Structures are given as structure tokens and as C-alpha cells.
CSV table of C-alpha atoms in Angstrom, one decimal:
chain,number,residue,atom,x,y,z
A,1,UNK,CA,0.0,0.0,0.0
A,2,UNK,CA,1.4,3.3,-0.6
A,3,UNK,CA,0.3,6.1,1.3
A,4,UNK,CA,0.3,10.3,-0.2
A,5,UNK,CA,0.0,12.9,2.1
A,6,UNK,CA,-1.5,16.1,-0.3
A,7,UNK,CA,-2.8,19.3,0.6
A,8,UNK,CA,-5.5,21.7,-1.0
A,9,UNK,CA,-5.7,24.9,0.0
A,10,UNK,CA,-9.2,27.4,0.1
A,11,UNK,CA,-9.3,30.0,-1.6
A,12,UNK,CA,-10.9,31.8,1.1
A,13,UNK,CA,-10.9,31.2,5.0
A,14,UNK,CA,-12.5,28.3,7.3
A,15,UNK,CA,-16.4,27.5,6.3
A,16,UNK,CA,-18.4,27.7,9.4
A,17,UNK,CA,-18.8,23.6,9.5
A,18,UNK,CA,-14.8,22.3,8.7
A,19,UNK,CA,-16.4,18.8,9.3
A,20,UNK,CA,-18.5,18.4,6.8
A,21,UNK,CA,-15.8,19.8,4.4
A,22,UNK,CA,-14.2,17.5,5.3
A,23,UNK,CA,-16.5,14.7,4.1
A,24,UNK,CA,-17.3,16.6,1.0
A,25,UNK,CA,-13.9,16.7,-0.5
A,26,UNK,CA,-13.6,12.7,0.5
A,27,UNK,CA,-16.9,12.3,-1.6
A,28,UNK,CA,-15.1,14.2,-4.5
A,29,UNK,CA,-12.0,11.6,-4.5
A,30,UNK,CA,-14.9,8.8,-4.4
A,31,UNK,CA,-17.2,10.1,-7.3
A,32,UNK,CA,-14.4,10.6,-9.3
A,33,UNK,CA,-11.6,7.6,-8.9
A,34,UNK,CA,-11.3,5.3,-11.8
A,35,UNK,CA,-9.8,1.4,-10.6
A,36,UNK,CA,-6.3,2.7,-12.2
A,37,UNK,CA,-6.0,5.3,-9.5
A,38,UNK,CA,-6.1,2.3,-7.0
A,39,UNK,CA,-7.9,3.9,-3.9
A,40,UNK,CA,-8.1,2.1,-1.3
A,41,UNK,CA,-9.0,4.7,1.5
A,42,UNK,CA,-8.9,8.1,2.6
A,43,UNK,CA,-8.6,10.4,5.4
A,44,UNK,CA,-8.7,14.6,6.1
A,45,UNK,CA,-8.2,17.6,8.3
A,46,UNK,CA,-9.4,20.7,7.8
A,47,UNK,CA,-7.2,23.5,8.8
A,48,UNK,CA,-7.7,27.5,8.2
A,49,UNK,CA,-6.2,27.7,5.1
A,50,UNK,CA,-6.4,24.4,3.5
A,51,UNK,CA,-7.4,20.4,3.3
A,52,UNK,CA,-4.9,17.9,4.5
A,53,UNK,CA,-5.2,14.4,2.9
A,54,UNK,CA,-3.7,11.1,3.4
A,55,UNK,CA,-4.6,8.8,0.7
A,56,UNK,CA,-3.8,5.1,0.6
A,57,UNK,CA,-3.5,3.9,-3.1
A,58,UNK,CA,-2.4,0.1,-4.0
A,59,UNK,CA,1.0,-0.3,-4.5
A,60,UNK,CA,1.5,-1.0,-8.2
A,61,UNK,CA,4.3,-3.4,-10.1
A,62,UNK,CA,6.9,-0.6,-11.3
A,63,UNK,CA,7.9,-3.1,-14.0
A,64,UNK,CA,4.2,-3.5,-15.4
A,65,UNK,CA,3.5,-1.7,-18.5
A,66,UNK,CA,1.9,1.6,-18.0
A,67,UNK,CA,2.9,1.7,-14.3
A,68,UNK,CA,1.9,5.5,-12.7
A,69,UNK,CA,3.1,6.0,-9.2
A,70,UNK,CA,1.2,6.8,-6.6
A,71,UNK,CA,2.1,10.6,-6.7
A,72,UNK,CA,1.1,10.8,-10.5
A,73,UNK,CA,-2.1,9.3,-9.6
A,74,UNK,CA,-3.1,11.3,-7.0
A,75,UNK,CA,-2.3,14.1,-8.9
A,76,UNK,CA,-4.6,12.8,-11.8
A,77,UNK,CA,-7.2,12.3,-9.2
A,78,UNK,CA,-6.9,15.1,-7.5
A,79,UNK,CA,-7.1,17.2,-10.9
A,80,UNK,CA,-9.8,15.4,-12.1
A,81,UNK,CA,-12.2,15.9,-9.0
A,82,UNK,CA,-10.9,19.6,-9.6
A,83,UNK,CA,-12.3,20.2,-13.2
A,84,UNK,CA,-15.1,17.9,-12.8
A,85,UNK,CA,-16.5,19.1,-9.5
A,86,UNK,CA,-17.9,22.8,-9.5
A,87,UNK,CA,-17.9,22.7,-5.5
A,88,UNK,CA,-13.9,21.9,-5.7
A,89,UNK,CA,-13.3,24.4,-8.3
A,90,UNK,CA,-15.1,27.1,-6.1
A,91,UNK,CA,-13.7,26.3,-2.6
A,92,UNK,CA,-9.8,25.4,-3.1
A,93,UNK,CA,-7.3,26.5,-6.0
A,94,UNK,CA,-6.0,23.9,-8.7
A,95,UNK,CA,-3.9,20.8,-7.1
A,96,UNK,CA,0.2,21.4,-7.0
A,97,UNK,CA,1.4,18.1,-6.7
A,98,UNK,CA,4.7,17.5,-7.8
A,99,UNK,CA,4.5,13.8,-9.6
């Protein structure tokens, strides 16, 4: 299992409920996985400025064809959720994960 720790930061401040955003952004990753990203689980923190995330992805063969590591998945994830998900686009600013 390999295991990403990612942030997002807000564009603005703390909501009034961080809990709940929280659950939101987890639903995001849900909705918009694919079985190549290989989530397995997921876990936040909200904090004033931004949403921590510790993602557990399956740890892929490196020798199989078309191998991705976990850091370029997460990033494809993350960016996907991003463009596809109007709440993620209007609460936190684009993903900057280094793959």
C-alpha cells in the first residue's frame, strides 16, 4: 500500500462547518476515482487555510506496462475531482502536486 500525504488549500478562510468539508472533499475523490488510481481509503483535516489528505492507493508493479506512481495518480485524481466538481473548483485553488 502506498500512502500520499497532499494538501489543498481554500481560496478563502475556514467554512463555518470544517467537518462536513471534510466529508465533501472525500466524496469528491470517491465520485471521481477510476480502478487505475487504486484507492483504497482516505482520510482529512481541515485547517484554516487548506485540506490535508492522506490517501492510501495500491501499491503497483513498477515493471508492469503503463505503471503511474502513486504521486502521479493522486495528482490525476486530484485534478480530475478539480475540473469535474464545481464545489472543488469554487472552494480550493488547482492541485500542485509534484509527480
Amino acid at each position: 500500500m502506498d500512502i500520499v500525504y497532499t494538501s489543498l488549500n481554500r481560496r478563502s478562510r475556514v467554512p463555518s462547518d470544517p467537518t462536513s468539508e471534510v466529508a465533501e472533499v472525500l466524496g469528491a475523490l470517491w465520485a471521481h476515482t477510476t480502478h487505475e488510481d487504486g484507492l483504497e481509503h482516505a482520510s482529512g483535516r481541515a485547517e484554516k487555510d487548506r485540506v490535508d489528505l492522506l490517501v492510501y492507493l495500491l501499491t503497483l508493479d513498477p515493471t508492469a506496462p503503463g505503471f503511474r506512481s502513486a504521486a502521479c495518480r493522486i495528482n490525476a485524481l486530484l485534478h480530475r475531482c478539480h475540473a469535474a466538481s464545481p464545489l472543488m473548483r469554487h472552494r480550493y485553488l488547482p492541485p500542485n502536486i509534484s509527480a
